[in-house]
Coordinates of C-alpha atoms in Angstrom, one line a residue:
Chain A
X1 CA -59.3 -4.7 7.5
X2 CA -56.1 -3.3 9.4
X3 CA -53.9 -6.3 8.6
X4 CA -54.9 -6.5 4.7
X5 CA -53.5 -2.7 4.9
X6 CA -50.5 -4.4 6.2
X7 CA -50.7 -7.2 3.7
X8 CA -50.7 -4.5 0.8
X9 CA -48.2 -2.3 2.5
X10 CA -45.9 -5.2 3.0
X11 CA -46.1 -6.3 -0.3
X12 CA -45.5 -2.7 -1.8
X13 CA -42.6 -2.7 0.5
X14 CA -41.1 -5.9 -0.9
X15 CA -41.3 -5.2 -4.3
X16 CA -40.0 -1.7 -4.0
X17 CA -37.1 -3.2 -2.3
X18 CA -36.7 -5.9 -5.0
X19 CA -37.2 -3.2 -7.6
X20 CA -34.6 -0.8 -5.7
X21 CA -32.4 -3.5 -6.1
X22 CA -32.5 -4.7 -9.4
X23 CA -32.1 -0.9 -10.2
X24 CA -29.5 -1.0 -8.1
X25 CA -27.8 -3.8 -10.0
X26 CA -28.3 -2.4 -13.0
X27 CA -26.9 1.4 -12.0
X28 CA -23.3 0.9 -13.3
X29 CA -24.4 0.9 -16.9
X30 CA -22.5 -1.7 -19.5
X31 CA -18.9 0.0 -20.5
X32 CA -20.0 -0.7 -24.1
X33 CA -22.7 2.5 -23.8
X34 CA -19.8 4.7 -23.0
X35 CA -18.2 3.9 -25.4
X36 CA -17.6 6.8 -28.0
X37 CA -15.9 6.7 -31.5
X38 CA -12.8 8.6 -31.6
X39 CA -13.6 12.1 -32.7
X40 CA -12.6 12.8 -35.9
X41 CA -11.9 16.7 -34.9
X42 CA -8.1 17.2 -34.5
X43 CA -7.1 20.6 -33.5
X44 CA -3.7 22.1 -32.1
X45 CA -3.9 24.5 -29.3
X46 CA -0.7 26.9 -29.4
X47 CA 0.9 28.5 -26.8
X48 CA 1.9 31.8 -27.7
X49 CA 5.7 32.7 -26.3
X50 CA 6.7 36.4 -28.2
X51 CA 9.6 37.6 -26.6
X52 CA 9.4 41.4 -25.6
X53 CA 11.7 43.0 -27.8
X54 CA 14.1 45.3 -25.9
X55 CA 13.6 48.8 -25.5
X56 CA 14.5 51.3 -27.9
X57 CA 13.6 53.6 -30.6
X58 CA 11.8 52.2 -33.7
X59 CA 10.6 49.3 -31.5
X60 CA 6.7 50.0 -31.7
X61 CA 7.1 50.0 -35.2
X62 CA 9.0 46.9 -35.5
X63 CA 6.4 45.5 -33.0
X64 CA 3.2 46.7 -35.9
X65 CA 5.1 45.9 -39.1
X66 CA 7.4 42.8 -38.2
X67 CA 6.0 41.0 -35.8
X68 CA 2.7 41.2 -37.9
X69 CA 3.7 38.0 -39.4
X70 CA 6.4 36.5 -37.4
X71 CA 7.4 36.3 -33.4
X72 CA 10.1 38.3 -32.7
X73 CA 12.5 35.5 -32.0
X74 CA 13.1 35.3 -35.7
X75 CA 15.0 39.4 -35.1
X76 CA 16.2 37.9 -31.7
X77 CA 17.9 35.2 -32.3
X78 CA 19.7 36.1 -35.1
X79 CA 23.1 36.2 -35.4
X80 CA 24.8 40.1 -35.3
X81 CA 24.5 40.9 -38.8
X82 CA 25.4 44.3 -40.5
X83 CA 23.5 46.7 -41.1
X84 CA 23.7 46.1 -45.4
X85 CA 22.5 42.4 -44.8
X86 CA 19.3 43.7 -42.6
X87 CA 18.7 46.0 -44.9
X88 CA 18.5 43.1 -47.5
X89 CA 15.9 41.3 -45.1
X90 CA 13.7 43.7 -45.2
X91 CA 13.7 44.6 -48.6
X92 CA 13.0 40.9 -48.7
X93 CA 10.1 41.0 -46.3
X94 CA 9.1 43.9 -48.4
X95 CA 9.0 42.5 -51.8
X96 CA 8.6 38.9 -51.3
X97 CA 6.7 38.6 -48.8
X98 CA 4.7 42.2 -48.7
X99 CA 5.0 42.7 -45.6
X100 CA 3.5 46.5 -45.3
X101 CA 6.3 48.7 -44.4
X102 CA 6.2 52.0 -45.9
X103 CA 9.4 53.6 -47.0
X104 CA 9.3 56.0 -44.9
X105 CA 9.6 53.3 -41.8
X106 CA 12.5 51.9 -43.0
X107 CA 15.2 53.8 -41.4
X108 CA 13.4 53.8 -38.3
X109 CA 13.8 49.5 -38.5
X110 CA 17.2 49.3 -39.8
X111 CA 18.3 51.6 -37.0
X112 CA 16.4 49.3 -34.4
X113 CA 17.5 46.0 -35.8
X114 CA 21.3 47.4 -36.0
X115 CA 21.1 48.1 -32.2
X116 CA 19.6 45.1 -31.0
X117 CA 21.2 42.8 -33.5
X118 CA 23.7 44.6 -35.3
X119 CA 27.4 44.3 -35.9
X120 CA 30.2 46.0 -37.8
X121 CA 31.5 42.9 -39.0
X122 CA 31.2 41.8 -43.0
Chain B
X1 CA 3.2 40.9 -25.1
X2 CA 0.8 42.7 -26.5
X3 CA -2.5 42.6 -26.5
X4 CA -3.3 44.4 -29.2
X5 CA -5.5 43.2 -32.2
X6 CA -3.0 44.1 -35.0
X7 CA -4.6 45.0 -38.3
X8 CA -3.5 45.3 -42.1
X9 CA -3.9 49.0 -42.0
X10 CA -1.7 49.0 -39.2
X11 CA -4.3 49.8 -36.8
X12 CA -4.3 48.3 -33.4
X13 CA -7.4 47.6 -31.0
X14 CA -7.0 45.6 -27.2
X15 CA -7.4 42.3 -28.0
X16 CA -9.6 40.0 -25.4
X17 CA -8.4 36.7 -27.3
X18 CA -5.0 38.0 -26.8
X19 CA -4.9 38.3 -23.2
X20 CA -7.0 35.4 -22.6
X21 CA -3.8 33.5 -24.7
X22 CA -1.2 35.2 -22.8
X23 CA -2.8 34.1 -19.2
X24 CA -3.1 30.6 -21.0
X25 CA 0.9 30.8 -21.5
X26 CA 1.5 32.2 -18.0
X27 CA -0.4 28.7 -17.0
X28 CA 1.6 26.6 -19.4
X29 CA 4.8 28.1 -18.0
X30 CA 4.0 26.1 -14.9
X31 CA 4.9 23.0 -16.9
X32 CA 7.9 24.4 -18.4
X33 CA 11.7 22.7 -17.1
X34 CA 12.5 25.6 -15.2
X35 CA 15.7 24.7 -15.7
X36 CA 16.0 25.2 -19.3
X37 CA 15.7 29.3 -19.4
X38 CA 18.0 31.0 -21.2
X39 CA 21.0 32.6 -19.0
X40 CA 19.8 36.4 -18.4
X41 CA 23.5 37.8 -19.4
X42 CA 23.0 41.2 -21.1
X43 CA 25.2 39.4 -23.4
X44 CA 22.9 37.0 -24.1
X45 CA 19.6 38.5 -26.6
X46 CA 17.2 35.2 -25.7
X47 CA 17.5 36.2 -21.8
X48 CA 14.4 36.0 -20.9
X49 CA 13.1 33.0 -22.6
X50 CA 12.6 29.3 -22.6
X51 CA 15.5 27.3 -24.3
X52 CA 13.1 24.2 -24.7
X53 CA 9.3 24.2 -24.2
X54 CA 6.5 22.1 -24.6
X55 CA 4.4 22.1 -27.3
X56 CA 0.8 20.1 -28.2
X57 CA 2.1 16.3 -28.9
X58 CA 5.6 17.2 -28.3
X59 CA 8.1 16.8 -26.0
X60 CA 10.9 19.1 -24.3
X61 CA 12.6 20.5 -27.8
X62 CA 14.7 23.7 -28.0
X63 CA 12.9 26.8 -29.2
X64 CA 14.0 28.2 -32.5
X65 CA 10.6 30.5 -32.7
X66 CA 7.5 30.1 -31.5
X67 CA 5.1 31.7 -34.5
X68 CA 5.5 30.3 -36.7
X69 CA 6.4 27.2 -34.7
X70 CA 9.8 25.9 -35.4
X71 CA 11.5 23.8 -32.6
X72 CA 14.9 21.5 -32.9
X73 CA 15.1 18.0 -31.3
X74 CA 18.5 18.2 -29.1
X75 CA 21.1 16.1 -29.8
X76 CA 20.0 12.8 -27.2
X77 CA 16.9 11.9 -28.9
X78 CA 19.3 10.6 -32.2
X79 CA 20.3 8.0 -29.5
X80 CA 17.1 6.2 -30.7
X81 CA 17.6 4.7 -34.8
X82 CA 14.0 6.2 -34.8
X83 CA 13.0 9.3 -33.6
X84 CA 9.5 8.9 -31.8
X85 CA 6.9 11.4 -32.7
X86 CA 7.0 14.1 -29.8
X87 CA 10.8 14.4 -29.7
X88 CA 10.5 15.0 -34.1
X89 CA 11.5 18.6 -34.6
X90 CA 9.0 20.7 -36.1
X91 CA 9.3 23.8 -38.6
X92 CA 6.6 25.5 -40.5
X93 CA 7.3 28.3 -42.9
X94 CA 3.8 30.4 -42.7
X95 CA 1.9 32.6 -39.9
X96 CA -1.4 30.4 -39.9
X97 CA -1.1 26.7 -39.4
X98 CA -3.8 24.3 -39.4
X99 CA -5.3 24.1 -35.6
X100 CA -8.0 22.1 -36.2
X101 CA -8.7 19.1 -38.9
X102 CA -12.0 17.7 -39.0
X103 CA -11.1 14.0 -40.7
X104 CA -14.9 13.8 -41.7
X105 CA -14.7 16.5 -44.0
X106 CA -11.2 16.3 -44.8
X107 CA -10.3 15.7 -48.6
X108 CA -7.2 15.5 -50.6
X109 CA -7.8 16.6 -54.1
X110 CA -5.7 15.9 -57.0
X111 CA -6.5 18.1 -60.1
X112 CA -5.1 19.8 -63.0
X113 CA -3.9 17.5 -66.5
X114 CA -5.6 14.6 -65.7
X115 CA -8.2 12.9 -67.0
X116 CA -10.2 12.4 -63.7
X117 CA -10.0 14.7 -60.6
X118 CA -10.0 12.9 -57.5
X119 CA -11.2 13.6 -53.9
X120 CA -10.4 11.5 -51.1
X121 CA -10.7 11.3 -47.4
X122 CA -8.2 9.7 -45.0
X123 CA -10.4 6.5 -45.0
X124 CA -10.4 6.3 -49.0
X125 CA -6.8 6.3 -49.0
X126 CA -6.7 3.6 -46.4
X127 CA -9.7 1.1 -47.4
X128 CA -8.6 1.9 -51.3
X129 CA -5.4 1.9 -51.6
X130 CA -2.3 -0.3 -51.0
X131 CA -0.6 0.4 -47.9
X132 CA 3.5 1.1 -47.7
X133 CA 5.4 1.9 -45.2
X134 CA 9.2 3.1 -45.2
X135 CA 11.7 3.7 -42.7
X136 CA 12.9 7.5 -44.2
X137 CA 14.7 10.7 -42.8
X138 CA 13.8 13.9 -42.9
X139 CA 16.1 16.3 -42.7
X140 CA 15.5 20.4 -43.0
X141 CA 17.7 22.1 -45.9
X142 CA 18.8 24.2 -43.3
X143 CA 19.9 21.6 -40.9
X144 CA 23.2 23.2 -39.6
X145 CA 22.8 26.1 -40.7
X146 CA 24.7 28.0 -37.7
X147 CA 27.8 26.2 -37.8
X148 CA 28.2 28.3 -41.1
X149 CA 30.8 30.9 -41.3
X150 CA 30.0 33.9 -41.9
X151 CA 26.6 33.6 -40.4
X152 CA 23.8 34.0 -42.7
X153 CA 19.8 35.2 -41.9
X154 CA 17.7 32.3 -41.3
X155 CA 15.9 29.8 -38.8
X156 CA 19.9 29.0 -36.5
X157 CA 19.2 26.0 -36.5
X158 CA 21.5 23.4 -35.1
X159 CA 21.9 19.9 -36.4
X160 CA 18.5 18.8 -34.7
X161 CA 16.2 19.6 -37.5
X162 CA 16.3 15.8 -38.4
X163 CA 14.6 13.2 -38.0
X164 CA 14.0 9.3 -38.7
X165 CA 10.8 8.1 -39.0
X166 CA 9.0 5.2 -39.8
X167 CA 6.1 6.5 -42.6
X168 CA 2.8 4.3 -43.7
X169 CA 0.7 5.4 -46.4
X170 CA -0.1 5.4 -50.1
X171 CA 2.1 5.7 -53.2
X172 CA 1.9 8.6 -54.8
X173 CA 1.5 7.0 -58.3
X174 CA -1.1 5.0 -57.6
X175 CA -3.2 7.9 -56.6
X176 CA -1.9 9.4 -60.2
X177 CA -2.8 6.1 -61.6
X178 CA -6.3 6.3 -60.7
X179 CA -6.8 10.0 -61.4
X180 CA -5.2 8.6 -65.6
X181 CA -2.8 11.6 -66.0
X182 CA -2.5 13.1 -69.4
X183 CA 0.0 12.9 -71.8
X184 CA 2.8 15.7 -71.1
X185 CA 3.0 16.2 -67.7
X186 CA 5.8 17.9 -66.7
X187 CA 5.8 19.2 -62.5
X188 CA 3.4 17.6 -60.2
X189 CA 2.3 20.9 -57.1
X190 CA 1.6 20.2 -53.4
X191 CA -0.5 22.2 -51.1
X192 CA -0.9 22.0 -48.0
X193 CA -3.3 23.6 -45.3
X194 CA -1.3 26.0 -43.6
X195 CA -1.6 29.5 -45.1
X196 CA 0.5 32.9 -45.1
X197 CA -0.7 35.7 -42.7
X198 CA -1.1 38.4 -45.8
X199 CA -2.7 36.5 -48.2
X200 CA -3.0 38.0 -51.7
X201 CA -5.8 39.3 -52.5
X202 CA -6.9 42.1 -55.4
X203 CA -4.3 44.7 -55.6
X204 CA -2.2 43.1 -53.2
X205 CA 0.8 40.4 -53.9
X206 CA 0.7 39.2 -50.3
X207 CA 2.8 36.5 -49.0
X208 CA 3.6 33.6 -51.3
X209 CA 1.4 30.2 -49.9
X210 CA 3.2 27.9 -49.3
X211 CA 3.2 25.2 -52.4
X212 CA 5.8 23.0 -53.5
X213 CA 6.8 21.2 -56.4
X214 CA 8.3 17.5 -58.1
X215 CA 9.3 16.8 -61.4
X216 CA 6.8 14.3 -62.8
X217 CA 9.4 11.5 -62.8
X218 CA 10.5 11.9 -59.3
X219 CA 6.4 12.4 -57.7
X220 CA 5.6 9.3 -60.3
X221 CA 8.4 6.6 -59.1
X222 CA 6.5 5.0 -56.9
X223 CA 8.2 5.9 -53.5
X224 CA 7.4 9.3 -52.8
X225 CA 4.0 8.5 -50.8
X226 CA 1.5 10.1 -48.9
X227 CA 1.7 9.1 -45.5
X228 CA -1.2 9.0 -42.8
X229 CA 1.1 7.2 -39.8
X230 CA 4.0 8.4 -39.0
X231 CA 5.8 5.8 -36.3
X232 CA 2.0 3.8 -36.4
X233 CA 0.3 6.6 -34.8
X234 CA -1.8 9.3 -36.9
X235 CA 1.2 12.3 -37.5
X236 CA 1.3 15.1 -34.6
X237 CA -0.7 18.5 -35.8
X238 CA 3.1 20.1 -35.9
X239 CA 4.0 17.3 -38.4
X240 CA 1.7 17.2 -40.7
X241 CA -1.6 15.6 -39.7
X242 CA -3.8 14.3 -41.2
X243 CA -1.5 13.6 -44.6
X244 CA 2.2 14.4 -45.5
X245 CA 4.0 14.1 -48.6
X246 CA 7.1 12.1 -48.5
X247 CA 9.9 12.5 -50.5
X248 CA 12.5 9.9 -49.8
X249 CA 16.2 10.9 -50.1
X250 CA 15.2 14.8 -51.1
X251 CA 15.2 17.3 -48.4
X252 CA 12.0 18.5 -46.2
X253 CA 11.0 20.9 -47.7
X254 CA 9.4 18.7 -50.5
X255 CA 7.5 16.9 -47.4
X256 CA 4.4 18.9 -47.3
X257 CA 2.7 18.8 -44.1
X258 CA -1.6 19.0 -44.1
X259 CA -1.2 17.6 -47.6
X260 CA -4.3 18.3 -49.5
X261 CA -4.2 19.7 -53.0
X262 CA -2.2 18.0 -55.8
X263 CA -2.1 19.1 -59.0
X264 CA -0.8 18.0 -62.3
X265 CA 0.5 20.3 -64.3
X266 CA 1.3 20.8 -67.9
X267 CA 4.1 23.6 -67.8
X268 CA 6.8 24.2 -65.2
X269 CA 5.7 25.1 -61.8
X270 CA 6.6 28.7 -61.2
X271 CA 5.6 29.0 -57.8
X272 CA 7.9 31.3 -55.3
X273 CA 8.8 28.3 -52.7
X274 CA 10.4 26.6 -56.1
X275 CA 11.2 29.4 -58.4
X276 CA 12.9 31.8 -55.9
X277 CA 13.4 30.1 -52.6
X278 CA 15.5 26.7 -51.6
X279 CA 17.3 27.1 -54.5
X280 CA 21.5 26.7 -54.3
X281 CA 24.4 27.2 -56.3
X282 CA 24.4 25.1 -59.1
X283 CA 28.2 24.1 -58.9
X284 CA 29.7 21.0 -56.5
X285 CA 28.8 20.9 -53.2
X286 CA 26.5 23.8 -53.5
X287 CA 29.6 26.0 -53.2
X288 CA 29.5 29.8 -53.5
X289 CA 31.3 32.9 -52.2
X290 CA 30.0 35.9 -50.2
X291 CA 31.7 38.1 -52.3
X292 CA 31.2 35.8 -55.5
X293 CA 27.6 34.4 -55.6
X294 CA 26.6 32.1 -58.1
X295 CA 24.9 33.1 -60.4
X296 CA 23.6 29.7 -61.7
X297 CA 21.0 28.5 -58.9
X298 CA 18.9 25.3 -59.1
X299 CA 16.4 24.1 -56.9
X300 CA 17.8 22.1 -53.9
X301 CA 16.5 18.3 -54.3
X302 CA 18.8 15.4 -53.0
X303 CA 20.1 15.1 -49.6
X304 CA 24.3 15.3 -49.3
X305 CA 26.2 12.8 -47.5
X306 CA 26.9 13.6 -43.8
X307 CA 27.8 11.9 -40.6
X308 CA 27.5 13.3 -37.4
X309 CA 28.6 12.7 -33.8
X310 CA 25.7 11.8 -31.1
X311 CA 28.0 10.9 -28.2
X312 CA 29.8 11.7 -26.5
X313 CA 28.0 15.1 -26.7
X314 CA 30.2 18.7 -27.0
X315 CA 30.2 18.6 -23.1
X316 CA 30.5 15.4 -22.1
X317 CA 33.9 14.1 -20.2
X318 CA 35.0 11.0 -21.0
X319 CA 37.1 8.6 -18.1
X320 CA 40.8 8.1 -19.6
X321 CA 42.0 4.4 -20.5
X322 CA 38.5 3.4 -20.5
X323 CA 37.0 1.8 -23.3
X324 CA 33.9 4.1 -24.6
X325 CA 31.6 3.8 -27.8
X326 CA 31.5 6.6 -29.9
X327 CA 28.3 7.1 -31.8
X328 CA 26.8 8.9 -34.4
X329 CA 25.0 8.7 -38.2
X330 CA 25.5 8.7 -41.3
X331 CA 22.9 9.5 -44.1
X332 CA 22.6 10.1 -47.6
X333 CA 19.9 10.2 -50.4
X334 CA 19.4 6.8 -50.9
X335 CA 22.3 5.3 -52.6
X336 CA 23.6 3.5 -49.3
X337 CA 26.7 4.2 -47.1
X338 CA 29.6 2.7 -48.1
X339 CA 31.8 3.7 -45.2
X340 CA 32.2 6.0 -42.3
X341 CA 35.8 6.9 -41.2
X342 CA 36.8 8.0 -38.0
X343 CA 40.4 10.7 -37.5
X344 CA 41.9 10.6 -34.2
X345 CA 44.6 13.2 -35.2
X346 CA 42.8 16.1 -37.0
X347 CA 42.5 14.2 -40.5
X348 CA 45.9 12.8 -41.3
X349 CA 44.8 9.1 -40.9
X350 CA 41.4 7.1 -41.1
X351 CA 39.4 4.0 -39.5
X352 CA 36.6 2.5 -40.2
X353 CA 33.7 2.8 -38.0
X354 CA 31.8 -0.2 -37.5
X355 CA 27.9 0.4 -39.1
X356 CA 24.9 -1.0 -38.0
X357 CA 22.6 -3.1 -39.8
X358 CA 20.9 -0.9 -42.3
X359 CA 17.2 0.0 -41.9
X360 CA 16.2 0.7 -45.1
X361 CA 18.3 2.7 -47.9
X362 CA 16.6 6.1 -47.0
X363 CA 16.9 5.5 -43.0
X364 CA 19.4 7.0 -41.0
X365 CA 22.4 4.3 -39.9
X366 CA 24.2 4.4 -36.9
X367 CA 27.8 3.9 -36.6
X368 CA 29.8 2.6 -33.7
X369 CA 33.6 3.3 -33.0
X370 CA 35.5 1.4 -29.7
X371 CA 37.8 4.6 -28.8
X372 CA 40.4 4.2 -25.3
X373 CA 41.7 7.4 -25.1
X374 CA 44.7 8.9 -23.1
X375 CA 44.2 12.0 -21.0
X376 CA 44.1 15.0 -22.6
X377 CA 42.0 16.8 -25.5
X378 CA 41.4 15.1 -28.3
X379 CA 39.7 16.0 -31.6
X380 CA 37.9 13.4 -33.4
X381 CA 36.4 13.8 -37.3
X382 CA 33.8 11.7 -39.1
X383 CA 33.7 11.6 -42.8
X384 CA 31.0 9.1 -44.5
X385 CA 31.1 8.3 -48.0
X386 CA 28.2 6.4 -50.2
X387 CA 28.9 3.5 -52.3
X388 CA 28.1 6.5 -55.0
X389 CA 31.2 7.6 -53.8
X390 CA 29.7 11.2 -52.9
X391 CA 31.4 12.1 -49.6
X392 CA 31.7 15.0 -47.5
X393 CA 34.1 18.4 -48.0
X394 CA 36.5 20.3 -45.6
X395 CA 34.8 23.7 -46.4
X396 CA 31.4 24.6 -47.5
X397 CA 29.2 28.3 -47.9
X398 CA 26.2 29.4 -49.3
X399 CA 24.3 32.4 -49.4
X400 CA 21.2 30.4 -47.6
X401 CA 23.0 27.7 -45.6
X402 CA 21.5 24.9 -47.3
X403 CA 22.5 21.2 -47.7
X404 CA 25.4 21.2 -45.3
X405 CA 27.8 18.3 -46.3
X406 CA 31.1 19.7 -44.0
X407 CA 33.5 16.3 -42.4
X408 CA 32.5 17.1 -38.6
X409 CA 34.6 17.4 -35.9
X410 CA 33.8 17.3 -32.1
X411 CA 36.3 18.7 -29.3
X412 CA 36.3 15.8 -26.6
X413 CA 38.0 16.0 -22.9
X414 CA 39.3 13.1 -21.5
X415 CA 40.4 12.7 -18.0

């Protein structure tokens, strides 16, 4: 009785191991199932880089209506430009491009960009 | 930074996303050439930021702005004949760019006066259509723009918003072909996805989108293409991808990027990005005067002659009584250079620069001059000229610093 025990234990024993090891074989599945199309998602992560703009007064404004639509590198690095030829840009941003600067404002910005990027010249 | 939600009504709320971006850029700094950041002078308004950076698919290129992204490939990376993909300078005009393009739903529409609309995917065009492929530079109408005097608003862009590339796609005319355009078509309009910040909407012009036009004869002559592989690989996001109109010989700002609505139309196309803006004097060389504009303006189209210097570079020494090979290109809008000249003594007298094989007539081509110098400072001027027999100027303005054509010279120190 005791050693057919054994007989059937043994056995199960063997064939676990043989099974264990065919598993075993077959663990490291075939590279082709891991395969994946290419995705066809594209997509463009952005890193953000807007400058502080420098202190002074008219900047929060600048900072709400300007850079609304554009980093502030595009006041930044400008050239120094008079104060007639900012005005034009933002009577451009204004009309052409409707950016929402009351009339009011305007002052306030021309007197900001002058500072930070003004000159006498032209 | 701010991280503030900013709002049409010019309200402001904290903005979660925001600071979440701005710890994402701290992280990103961490990969930025330390070496590149701006000198902190109080003299200096860009103290403070990076000169070059990093962005998705691209290499180290100098920052012009970073929202909208536009970003200038410094003068090494013409050493290559053609400019690989992440050193291609980038420039977009609008707030909202595409960020993410799913290929699988992605369409390209061509509508308007034709008989049959068409809708295609990437695949379409390439299982569908016969594929071309042309070597082609694209060069920004602005290129240059801060070498004019006086200074005008505008991206300040050096001379690295160029670039030649190698483009595979479709023709443009046989996607008209198959779509049987009517009788009477006069523009042909391109659209891309990238949109403006303040759209319009009822009541409210908002900012213009960002659609170009062709004349019907120039989108139908069977090289302007649409181009799915720029240098074999699908475009970079900040190039285009998926699709981008090319326009051979005609400045970039024909070359929509995220190309996907054509249409044909019937009438002139009076959109602002055609109408108003990219226009220039209408006289030679795009001439005007601050003081006397032109009043005559006509939308900017063919590429002028130019030849630049790629080395030595402005700061380069050069060994005295040494042999060294000065380099540069010389470009044009397809008619083919007939010669670049080299002046050794401010422009008195002229030699021939040696050119290298040509790549294609609306590539780029390099030109080679064997130059010994003495000691001392020299100044050297390049002056190409087509076998047109268009060729470059001594002075040039205009209001919007377009289309730059000026002989260049380069200050070189030799010891």
């Amino acid at each position: 009785m005791k050693s057919k025990i054994f007989v059937v234990l043994g056995g199960v024993a063997v064939m676990t191991a043989i099974w264990m090891q065919t598993s075993c074989a077959e663990s490291p599945k075939p590279a082709v199932a891991k395969l994946q199309p290419p995705s066809p998602v594209r997509t463009l992560k952005l890193p953000e880089l807007d400058p502080a703009l420098p202190a002074g007064k008219g900047k929060e404004t600048v900072v709400l209506m300007c850079a609304v639509c554009h980093t502030p590198h595009y006041i930044l690095n400008q050239p120094p430009f008079s104060r007639e030829v900012w005005m034009a840009e933002v009577t451009k941003m204004q009309k052409t491009y409707s950016a929402p600067i009351p009339e009011d404002k305007v002052p306030e910005i021309l007197d900001y960009l002058v500072a930070v990027r003004g000159s006498t010249a032209r | 930074m701010s991280f503030e939600k900013r709002k049409m009504d010019g309200a402001s709320v904290f903005d979660r996303r925001a600071f979440f971006r701005f710890a994402g850029t701290l992280a990103a700094a961490s990969w930025m050439p330390l070496n590149t950041w701006a000198d902190e002078s109080p003299a200096n308004p860009q103290a403070g930021w990076p000169l070059t950076v990093k962005f998705p698919e691209k290499g180290d290129l100098l920052l012009q702005s970073d929202r909208p992204p536009n970003l200038e490939s410094p003068l090494h990376v013409f050493r290559d004949d053609i400019t690989p993909n992440e050193n291609f300078y980038v420039r977009w005009h609008l707030g909202i760019l595409p960020t993410k393009v799913d290929t699988a739903t992605f369409r390209l529409t061509i509508a308007g006066h034709v008989d049959v609309p068409l809708s295609v995917s990437v695949d379409d065009l390439k299982r569908n259509f016969e594929a071309v492929s042309m070597i082609a530079v694209n060069q920004c109408s602005g290129n240059s723009r801060s070498l004019y005097e006086p200074r005008m608003p505008g991206v300040q862009w050096g001379s690295g918003a160029m670039g030649n590339a190698k483009w595979t796609g479709v023709r443009l005319r046989d996607l008209l072909a198959k779509t049987g355009v009517k009788p009477g078509a006069v523009d042909v309009s391109f659209n891309g996805l990238d949109e403006p910040v303040l759209p319009a909407a009822p009541g409210f012009a908002g900012t213009p989108d960002f659609v170009k036009s062709l004349p019907f004869a120039r989108a139908n002559d069977g090289e302007v293409m649409v181009a799915y592989e720029m240098n074999g690989q699908p475009l970079p996001m900040l190039n285009g991808f998926p699709l981008r109109l090319i326009v051979p010989g005609w400045y970039a700002t024909y070359w929509v990027k995220a190309l996907n609505q054509i249409e044909v139309l019937d009438k002139p196309f009076d959109g602002f990005w055609v109408a108003k803006a990219y226009r220039v004097p209408n006289t030679p060389d795009f001439q005007e005067a601050p003081k006397a504009l032109a009043k005559d303006t006509v939308p900017i189209s063919r590429m002028t002659v130019r030849s630049l210097f790629v080395r030595p570079e402005p700061a380069e020494k050069v060994l005295a009584d040494v042999e060294y090979e000065v380099q540069g290109l010389a470009m044009d809008s397809g008619r083919g250079m007939k010669t670049v000249e080299i002046s050794l003594d401010g422009g008195n007298t002229w030699t021939d620069a040696k050119l290298d094989p040509e790549l294609g007539k609306y590539s780029w081509r390099r030109w080679r001059f064997a130059w010994k110098p003495p000691a001392g400072r020299h100044q050297l001027k390049v002056r190409a000229t087509n076998l047109a027999g268009e060729t470059q100027t001594q002075a040039q303005w205009n209001r919007s610093g377009y289309a730059r054509n000026v002989i260049e010279s380069l200050e070189v120190n030799v010891g």
